Short mmCIF file of C-alpha atoms in Angstrom, two decimals:
data_model
loop_
_atom_site.label_atom_id
_atom_site.label_comp_id
_atom_site.label_asym_id
_atom_site.label_seq_id
_atom_site.Cartn_x
_atom_site.Cartn_y
_atom_site.Cartn_z
CA MET A 1 0.38 -28.32 -20.44
CA SER A 2 -0.90 -25.78 -22.95
CA HIS A 3 -0.54 -22.09 -22.12
CA GLU A 4 -3.43 -21.05 -24.37
CA ARG A 5 -6.04 -19.30 -22.27
CA THR A 6 -9.25 -17.98 -23.71
CA ALA A 7 -10.27 -15.46 -21.01
CA GLU A 8 -8.38 -13.01 -18.81
CA ARG A 9 -7.92 -14.18 -15.25
CA ILE A 10 -5.66 -12.16 -12.96
CA GLY A 11 -3.75 -13.77 -10.12
CA TYR A 12 -3.05 -11.27 -7.35
CA VAL A 13 0.02 -12.28 -5.33
CA VAL A 14 0.42 -10.74 -1.88
CA LYS A 15 2.54 -11.52 1.14
CA MET A 16 -0.45 -11.76 3.46
CA TYR A 17 -4.18 -11.60 2.87
CA PRO A 18 -6.14 -10.14 4.43
CA ARG A 19 -3.98 -7.58 6.18
CA PHE A 20 -5.59 -4.98 8.41
CA SER A 21 -3.27 -2.17 7.31
CA GLU A 22 -3.50 -2.81 3.55
CA THR A 23 -7.01 -1.64 2.72
CA PHE A 24 -5.74 -0.20 -0.57
CA ILE A 25 -5.21 -3.70 -1.99
CA VAL A 26 -8.75 -4.74 -1.08
CA SER A 27 -10.19 -1.56 -2.60
CA GLU A 28 -8.22 -2.12 -5.81
CA ILE A 29 -9.42 -5.70 -6.19
CA ILE A 30 -13.06 -4.75 -5.54
CA ALA A 31 -12.90 -1.94 -8.09
CA ARG A 32 -11.36 -4.19 -10.74
CA GLU A 33 -13.95 -6.87 -10.06
CA GLU A 34 -16.70 -4.29 -10.49
CA ARG A 35 -15.25 -3.59 -13.94
CA GLY A 36 -15.58 -7.30 -14.75
CA ALA A 37 -12.13 -8.61 -13.85
CA ASP A 38 -11.87 -12.30 -12.97
CA VAL A 39 -9.49 -12.40 -10.00
CA ARG A 40 -7.81 -15.06 -7.90
CA ILE A 41 -5.87 -14.09 -4.76
CA PHE A 42 -2.75 -15.95 -3.65
CA SER A 43 -1.42 -15.30 -0.15
CA LEU A 44 2.10 -16.33 0.80
CA ARG A 45 1.64 -16.06 4.55
CA PRO A 46 -1.37 -16.82 6.75
CA THR A 47 -2.87 -13.69 8.23
CA VAL A 48 -1.97 -12.81 11.80
CA ASP A 49 -4.62 -10.11 12.13
CA VAL A 50 -7.56 -10.75 14.41
CA ARG A 51 -9.62 -7.79 13.18
CA PHE A 52 -10.85 -7.33 9.63
CA HIS A 53 -12.50 -4.50 7.73
CA ASP A 54 -16.08 -4.95 6.55
CA THR A 55 -15.06 -4.30 2.93
CA LEU A 56 -13.57 -7.79 2.75
CA ALA A 57 -17.08 -9.18 2.34
CA ARG A 58 -17.31 -7.38 -1.02
CA VAL A 59 -14.36 -9.26 -2.53
CA ALA A 60 -15.64 -12.03 -4.80
CA ALA A 61 -12.25 -13.57 -5.58
CA PRO A 62 -11.35 -16.88 -3.92
CA VAL A 63 -8.23 -16.82 -1.77
CA GLU A 64 -5.63 -19.59 -1.86
CA GLN A 65 -2.93 -19.85 0.79
CA ILE A 66 0.34 -20.97 -0.78
CA PRO A 67 1.99 -23.07 1.95
CA ARG A 68 5.67 -22.95 2.80
CA PRO A 69 7.56 -26.24 3.13
CA THR A 70 8.19 -27.48 6.66
CA ARG A 71 9.97 -30.77 5.82
CA VAL A 72 12.56 -31.81 3.25
CA SER A 73 10.22 -34.55 2.07
CA GLU A 74 7.71 -31.89 1.03
CA LEU A 75 10.21 -30.53 -1.49
CA TRP A 76 10.53 -33.93 -3.16
CA GLU A 77 6.76 -34.33 -3.20
CA LEU A 78 6.44 -30.87 -4.70
CA LEU A 79 8.95 -31.62 -7.46
CA GLY A 80 7.03 -34.80 -8.21
CA GLU A 81 3.81 -32.80 -8.47
CA ALA A 82 5.49 -30.27 -10.76
CA HIS A 83 6.80 -32.97 -13.09
CA GLY A 84 4.68 -33.00 -16.20
CA VAL A 85 2.75 -29.89 -15.12
CA LEU A 86 5.64 -27.44 -15.33
CA PRO A 87 7.91 -28.45 -18.22
CA ARG A 88 9.95 -25.27 -17.77
CA VAL A 89 11.38 -26.40 -14.40
CA PRO A 90 14.74 -27.58 -15.84
CA HIS A 91 15.18 -24.22 -17.59
CA VAL A 92 14.46 -22.27 -14.38
CA LEU A 93 16.40 -24.61 -12.09
CA GLU A 94 19.40 -22.31 -11.74
CA GLU A 95 17.16 -19.44 -10.59
CA LEU A 96 15.25 -21.71 -8.23
CA LEU A 97 18.47 -22.98 -6.65
CA ALA A 98 19.73 -19.41 -6.18
CA ALA A 99 16.54 -18.37 -4.41
CA ASP A 100 15.60 -18.87 -0.79
CA VAL A 101 14.34 -22.45 -0.52
CA ALA A 102 10.93 -21.42 0.85
CA ASP A 103 10.51 -18.79 -1.88
CA ALA A 104 11.41 -21.32 -4.57
CA ALA A 105 8.98 -23.88 -3.17
CA GLN A 106 6.18 -21.32 -3.01
CA ALA A 107 6.95 -20.23 -6.56
CA ILE A 108 6.52 -23.83 -7.76
CA ARG A 109 3.27 -24.17 -5.83
CA LEU A 110 2.04 -20.86 -7.24
CA ALA A 111 3.01 -21.94 -10.76
CA ILE A 112 1.02 -25.16 -10.36
CA ALA A 113 -1.96 -23.10 -9.18
CA VAL A 114 -1.54 -20.74 -12.16
CA GLU A 115 -1.83 -23.71 -14.52
CA ARG A 116 -4.72 -25.25 -12.61
CA GLU A 117 -6.69 -22.00 -12.40
CA GLY A 118 -6.00 -20.79 -15.92
CA ILE A 119 -4.35 -17.57 -14.75
CA THR A 120 -3.42 -15.31 -17.67
CA ALA A 121 -1.48 -12.64 -15.76
CA LEU A 122 0.06 -12.24 -12.32
CA HIS A 123 0.08 -8.98 -10.38
CA ALA A 124 2.08 -8.70 -7.16
CA HIS A 125 1.93 -5.97 -4.56
CA PHE A 126 5.25 -4.69 -3.21
CA ALA A 127 8.58 -5.28 -4.94
CA SER A 128 9.71 -7.65 -2.21
CA LEU A 129 8.54 -11.19 -1.34
CA ALA A 130 5.35 -11.24 -3.42
CA THR A 131 7.21 -10.15 -6.56
CA THR A 132 10.08 -12.57 -5.88
CA VAL A 133 7.60 -15.46 -5.94
CA ALA A 134 5.50 -14.08 -8.79
CA ARG A 135 8.58 -13.60 -10.97
CA LEU A 136 9.76 -17.21 -10.49
CA ALA A 137 6.22 -18.49 -11.10
CA SER A 138 6.12 -16.44 -14.28
CA HIS A 139 9.33 -18.05 -15.50
CA LEU A 140 7.92 -21.49 -14.68
CA THR A 141 4.66 -20.94 -16.57
CA GLY A 142 5.29 -18.30 -19.21
CA VAL A 143 2.46 -16.22 -17.74
CA PRO A 144 3.53 -12.56 -17.55
CA TYR A 145 3.72 -10.71 -14.25
CA ALA A 146 3.56 -7.10 -13.18
CA PHE A 147 3.95 -5.55 -9.76
CA THR A 148 3.07 -2.42 -7.81
CA ALA A 149 5.91 -0.74 -5.92
CA HIS A 150 4.89 1.23 -2.84
CA ALA A 151 7.33 2.58 -0.24
CA LYS A 152 9.16 0.22 2.13
CA ASP A 153 9.91 -2.02 -0.84
CA LEU A 154 11.77 0.89 -2.46
CA PHE A 155 13.26 2.99 0.34
CA HIS A 156 14.13 0.68 3.24
CA GLU A 157 17.85 0.11 3.80
CA SER A 158 17.34 -3.62 3.25
CA VAL A 159 16.28 -3.15 -0.38
CA ASP A 160 18.68 -4.87 -2.79
CA PRO A 161 18.94 -2.66 -5.92
CA GLN A 162 20.11 -5.53 -8.12
CA ASP A 163 17.14 -7.63 -7.06
CA VAL A 164 14.66 -4.83 -7.78
CA ASP A 165 16.30 -4.11 -11.14
CA ARG A 166 16.02 -7.79 -12.10
CA LYS A 167 12.32 -7.77 -11.18
CA ILE A 168 11.71 -4.65 -13.24
CA ALA A 169 13.58 -6.13 -16.21
CA ASP A 170 11.49 -9.31 -16.28
CA ALA A 171 8.10 -7.68 -15.63
CA SER A 172 5.62 -6.93 -18.39
CA HIS A 173 5.17 -3.54 -16.70
CA VAL A 174 5.50 -1.90 -13.30
CA VAL A 175 3.04 0.27 -11.42
CA THR A 176 3.92 2.70 -8.65
CA VAL A 177 1.81 4.97 -6.49
CA SER A 178 3.33 8.45 -6.89
CA ASP A 179 5.31 10.61 -9.29
CA PHE A 180 8.05 10.73 -6.65
CA ASN A 181 8.33 6.93 -6.83
CA LEU A 182 8.21 7.05 -10.62
CA ARG A 183 11.20 9.39 -10.73
CA HIS A 184 13.03 7.26 -8.17
CA LEU A 185 12.56 4.09 -10.23
CA ARG A 186 13.59 5.73 -13.49
CA GLU A 187 16.65 7.39 -11.99
CA ARG A 188 17.93 4.43 -9.99
CA TYR A 189 17.17 1.32 -12.04
CA PRO A 190 18.59 0.75 -15.55
CA ALA A 191 15.82 -1.74 -16.37
CA ALA A 192 13.26 1.07 -16.07
CA ALA A 193 14.51 2.34 -19.44
CA ARG A 194 13.20 -0.85 -21.07
CA THR A 195 10.20 -1.88 -18.96
CA PRO A 196 7.20 0.49 -18.92
CA ILE A 197 6.73 2.13 -15.51
CA HIS A 198 3.33 3.68 -14.79
CA ARG A 199 2.22 5.96 -12.00
CA VAL A 200 -1.26 4.97 -10.85
CA TYR A 201 -2.45 6.58 -7.65
CA ASN A 202 -4.13 4.41 -5.04
CA GLY A 203 -7.81 5.26 -5.04
CA LEU A 204 -10.71 5.44 -2.62
CA ASP A 205 -14.25 4.19 -2.89
CA LEU A 206 -15.71 7.65 -2.40
CA ASP A 207 -19.16 6.25 -1.65
CA ARG A 208 -17.68 5.05 1.63
CA PHE A 209 -16.08 8.40 2.42
CA PRO A 210 -18.84 11.01 2.20
CA TYR A 211 -17.79 14.64 2.36
CA ALA A 212 -18.96 16.04 5.68
CA PRO A 213 -17.01 19.18 6.58
CA GLY A 214 -17.86 21.08 9.73
CA ARG A 215 -16.47 22.69 12.81
CA PRO A 216 -16.46 20.36 15.83
CA ALA A 217 -17.77 21.84 19.07
CA SER A 218 -14.26 21.72 20.52
CA PRO A 219 -10.88 21.53 18.76
CA SER A 220 -9.20 18.15 18.38
CA ILE A 221 -6.47 16.39 16.44
CA VAL A 222 -6.52 12.87 15.03
CA ALA A 223 -3.74 10.76 13.54
CA VAL A 224 -3.98 7.26 12.10
CA GLY A 225 -1.28 4.74 11.32
CA ARG A 226 0.98 2.04 12.61
CA LEU A 227 3.04 3.14 15.59
CA VAL A 228 6.36 3.02 13.77
CA GLU A 229 9.12 5.56 13.24
CA LYS A 230 8.15 6.70 9.73
CA LYS A 231 4.72 7.92 10.88
CA GLY A 232 6.37 10.69 12.91
CA PHE A 233 4.00 10.43 15.87
CA ALA A 234 6.76 11.47 18.29
CA ASP A 235 6.80 14.84 16.52
CA LEU A 236 3.02 15.09 16.84
CA ILE A 237 3.20 14.43 20.57
CA ALA A 238 5.90 17.10 20.86
CA ALA A 239 3.64 19.51 18.92
CA VAL A 240 0.75 18.86 21.32
CA HIS A 241 3.15 19.70 24.16
CA LEU A 242 4.17 22.96 22.46
CA LEU A 243 0.52 23.88 21.94
CA ARG A 244 -0.14 23.35 25.65
CA GLU A 245 2.87 25.44 26.59
CA GLY A 246 1.44 28.17 24.39
CA GLY A 247 -1.88 28.04 26.22
CA ARG A 248 -3.73 25.57 23.99
CA ALA A 249 -4.83 22.26 25.45
CA VAL A 250 -5.84 20.40 22.28
CA PRO A 251 -6.83 16.72 22.63
CA CYS A 252 -5.13 14.32 20.23
CA ARG A 253 -6.24 10.78 19.40
CA ILE A 254 -3.77 8.39 17.77
CA VAL A 255 -5.36 5.37 16.08
CA GLY A 256 -3.20 2.31 15.48
CA ALA A 257 -0.77 -0.13 17.03
CA GLY A 258 2.86 -0.97 16.49
CA GLU A 259 6.33 -1.58 17.79
CA ARG A 260 6.86 1.97 19.10
CA GLU A 261 3.73 2.11 21.26
CA GLY A 262 5.66 1.77 24.53
CA GLU A 263 8.13 4.45 23.51
CA LEU A 264 5.34 6.84 22.48
CA ARG A 265 3.36 6.24 25.65
CA ALA A 266 6.50 6.94 27.67
CA LEU A 267 6.97 10.22 25.80
CA VAL A 268 3.37 11.22 26.53
CA GLY A 269 3.93 10.51 30.20
CA ALA A 270 7.24 12.37 30.32
CA LEU A 271 5.62 15.47 28.80
CA GLY A 272 2.61 15.29 31.12
CA LEU A 273 0.16 14.79 28.26
CA ASP A 274 -1.81 11.79 29.55
CA ASP A 275 -4.93 13.95 29.73
CA LEU A 276 -4.58 15.10 26.09
CA VAL A 277 -3.10 12.21 24.06
CA THR A 278 -5.15 9.03 23.71
CA PHE A 279 -4.03 5.81 22.01
CA THR A 280 -7.11 4.00 20.72
CA GLY A 281 -5.38 0.93 19.31
CA PRO A 282 -6.37 -0.37 15.86
CA LEU A 283 -9.99 0.22 14.85
CA PRO A 284 -12.26 -1.14 12.08
CA GLN A 285 -12.49 1.09 9.02
CA GLY A 286 -15.93 2.44 9.94
CA GLU A 287 -14.70 3.57 13.34
CA VAL A 288 -11.58 5.11 11.80
CA ARG A 289 -13.81 7.11 9.45
CA ALA A 290 -15.83 8.35 12.41
CA GLU A 291 -12.68 9.34 14.33
CA VAL A 292 -11.34 11.30 11.37
CA ALA A 293 -14.64 12.92 10.45
CA ARG A 294 -15.23 14.40 13.89
CA ALA A 295 -11.72 15.85 14.33
CA SER A 296 -10.76 19.46 13.64
CA VAL A 297 -7.40 18.50 12.12
CA PHE A 298 -5.90 15.36 10.63
CA ALA A 299 -2.14 15.17 11.21
CA ALA A 300 0.21 12.94 9.22
CA PRO A 301 3.70 14.09 10.34
CA CYS A 302 5.52 11.47 8.25
CA VAL A 303 9.32 11.24 8.33
CA VAL A 304 12.06 9.29 6.59
CA GLY A 305 13.06 6.69 9.17
CA SER A 306 16.60 5.99 10.32
CA ASP A 307 16.43 2.80 8.22
CA GLY A 308 15.44 4.76 5.09
CA ASN A 309 11.84 3.63 5.31
CA ALA A 310 9.19 6.20 4.39
CA ASP A 311 5.54 6.39 3.49
CA GLY A 312 4.72 6.68 -0.19
CA LEU A 313 1.38 8.43 -0.05
CA PRO A 314 -0.66 7.22 2.94
CA THR A 315 -4.15 6.05 2.01
CA VAL A 316 -5.55 7.34 5.30
CA LEU A 317 -4.41 10.84 4.34
CA LEU A 318 -6.53 10.61 1.19
CA GLU A 319 -9.41 9.33 3.31
CA ALA A 320 -9.20 12.36 5.60
CA MET A 321 -9.13 14.66 2.58
CA ALA A 322 -12.20 12.93 1.18
CA LEU A 323 -14.11 13.25 4.46
CA GLY A 324 -13.50 16.98 4.73
CA THR A 325 -11.10 17.07 7.68
CA PRO A 326 -8.33 19.66 7.10
CA CYS A 327 -4.98 17.90 6.71
CA ILE A 328 -1.46 18.74 7.78
CA SER A 329 1.44 16.62 6.60
CA THR A 330 5.12 16.78 5.68
CA ASP A 331 7.20 17.16 2.53
CA VAL A 332 8.14 13.47 2.40
CA THR A 333 8.16 11.37 -0.81
CA GLY A 334 4.89 11.71 -2.76
CA ILE A 335 2.75 13.32 -0.05
CA THR A 336 2.85 16.79 -1.59
CA GLU A 337 1.21 15.40 -4.73
CA ALA A 338 -1.98 15.23 -2.67
CA VAL A 339 -1.42 17.70 0.17
CA ARG A 340 -0.59 20.87 -1.71
CA HIS A 341 0.47 23.57 0.70
CA GLY A 342 -2.13 26.29 1.12
CA GLU A 343 -4.42 24.63 -1.41
CA THR A 344 -5.51 21.18 -0.23
CA GLY A 345 -3.77 21.17 3.14
CA LEU A 346 -0.75 22.50 4.97
CA VAL A 347 2.76 21.08 4.59
CA VAL A 348 5.52 21.40 7.17
CA PRO A 349 9.08 20.04 7.18
CA GLN A 350 9.62 16.61 8.70
CA HIS A 351 11.01 16.47 12.26
CA ALA A 352 9.66 19.98 12.96
CA PRO A 353 7.27 19.88 15.93
CA ALA A 354 7.19 23.68 16.24
CA ALA A 355 6.13 24.09 12.62
CA LEU A 356 3.56 21.34 13.06
CA ALA A 357 2.15 23.04 16.16
CA ALA A 358 1.96 26.37 14.32
CA ALA A 359 0.14 24.76 11.40
CA ILE A 360 -2.38 23.10 13.73
CA ALA A 361 -3.01 26.43 15.46
CA ARG A 362 -3.43 28.15 12.10
CA VAL A 363 -6.16 25.73 11.01
CA LEU A 364 -7.92 25.97 14.37
CA ASP A 365 -7.83 29.79 14.32
CA ASP A 366 -8.97 30.31 10.74
CA PRO A 367 -12.33 28.65 9.95
CA ALA A 368 -12.36 30.10 6.44
CA LEU A 369 -8.96 28.56 5.68
CA ALA A 370 -10.04 25.23 7.14
CA GLU A 371 -13.17 25.22 4.96
CA THR A 372 -11.23 26.15 1.82
CA LEU A 373 -8.58 23.48 2.39
CA ALA A 374 -11.26 20.84 2.99
CA ARG A 375 -13.29 21.76 -0.09
CA ARG A 376 -10.30 21.81 -2.41
CA ALA A 377 -8.96 18.59 -0.94
CA ARG A 378 -12.23 16.78 -1.63
CA ALA A 379 -12.25 18.10 -5.21
CA LEU A 380 -8.72 16.79 -5.79
CA VAL A 381 -9.57 13.36 -4.38
CA GLU A 382 -12.65 13.15 -6.60
CA SER A 383 -10.68 14.08 -9.73
CA THR A 384 -7.48 12.13 -9.08
CA PHE A 385 -7.81 9.54 -6.33
CA ASP A 386 -11.09 7.76 -7.11
CA VAL A 387 -10.63 3.97 -7.04
CA ARG A 388 -12.76 3.64 -10.17
CA ARG A 389 -10.24 5.75 -12.03
CA GLN A 390 -7.42 3.62 -10.58
CA ALA A 391 -9.11 0.39 -11.73
CA ARG A 392 -9.70 1.79 -15.20
CA GLU A 393 -6.08 2.86 -15.55
CA LEU A 394 -4.81 -0.53 -14.38
CA ASP A 395 -7.09 -2.31 -16.84
CA GLU A 396 -6.02 -0.06 -19.71
CA ILE A 397 -2.33 -0.59 -18.94
CA ALA A 398 -2.76 -4.37 -18.74
CA ARG A 399 -4.81 -4.45 -21.94
CA ALA A 400 -2.22 -2.40 -23.81
CA ARG A 401 0.57 -4.71 -22.67
CA SER A 402 -1.42 -7.78 -23.71
CA LEU A 403 -1.99 -6.36 -27.18
CA GLN A 404 1.71 -5.60 -27.55
CA GLU A 405 2.65 -9.11 -26.50
CA VAL A 406 0.22 -10.59 -29.03
CA ALA A 407 1.58 -8.31 -31.75
#
């Protein structure tokens, strides 16, 4: 089959779509579509979420689930389907045989879809499963691929450096979401010396996050994220306890769900904080915005987990900055690129509940500081973290790579 394609059509490859916690991917696709991009979305796993954000309705791209094989006979049927459609199969056979059988099968199915849909470029999110499949599909079709590296796919103890280096080497280019990540990739992976690596910050649709600073009638703290170790919510609960011991009973609402919920609830009970700490569970994006907007302080006490996992630059932190809620976070990975201590927020060390409590008290006690931090934070988000800027940068990078390949 001919690989000549007359118009750009981007195939986004993701592990699961839609995913409640990955609003940044949806925002990116919407922004690129608004710039005229023709997008197709390929999901490698069926969604397990039962709640969805309202922004999904704005995505024009069709979504195709790439099934995994459940019977040996399916593999033979798949090879029969690929025959004549994917003439490169014999040349990629060694790589396919070395891969996980389900990944290889999904790569063949994706490659067939690439040919059928006239995809001109693949873009995967996360340097793990999605890029594994996109890379093999690229070899099977000759269509170039790129990927965005985030956090867990770089820092978790399970990351295979040789695998990531191979993916970087074969990519047309790589995108990552912070300067911290950019340095990490360039320092750790030899292939980064040959493949262009670009830092493109995740962006927000600022129309959906109107700046509304103000002093709530009573002080309160809000935190948002999955209830997992790297979010540092145990330190936040400890900080609320320290505030109470110091004579401050400050309510704290934690929005999200996750594997550590039982452990965190037990900690709240042990510290006698049931009247102050509330777990709301996961909420739709509109309700999250409302929770953040009406709080006195947004806390993101991120830590590097015992498994090496860490946040890159949490989107919800940018959302809080956009809304005008003063932010307190930690000096982990790329967070300080947005939360600049004393300028756009306050930064404390990770695993430091006392410092976190002191920072919260400082914001609550100093309305002028809170207003200054909020105003400067909004200005930074507008200048640096607007999704329209992100989409433009991604388009310019892709266009430049296409021109180089043609040349």
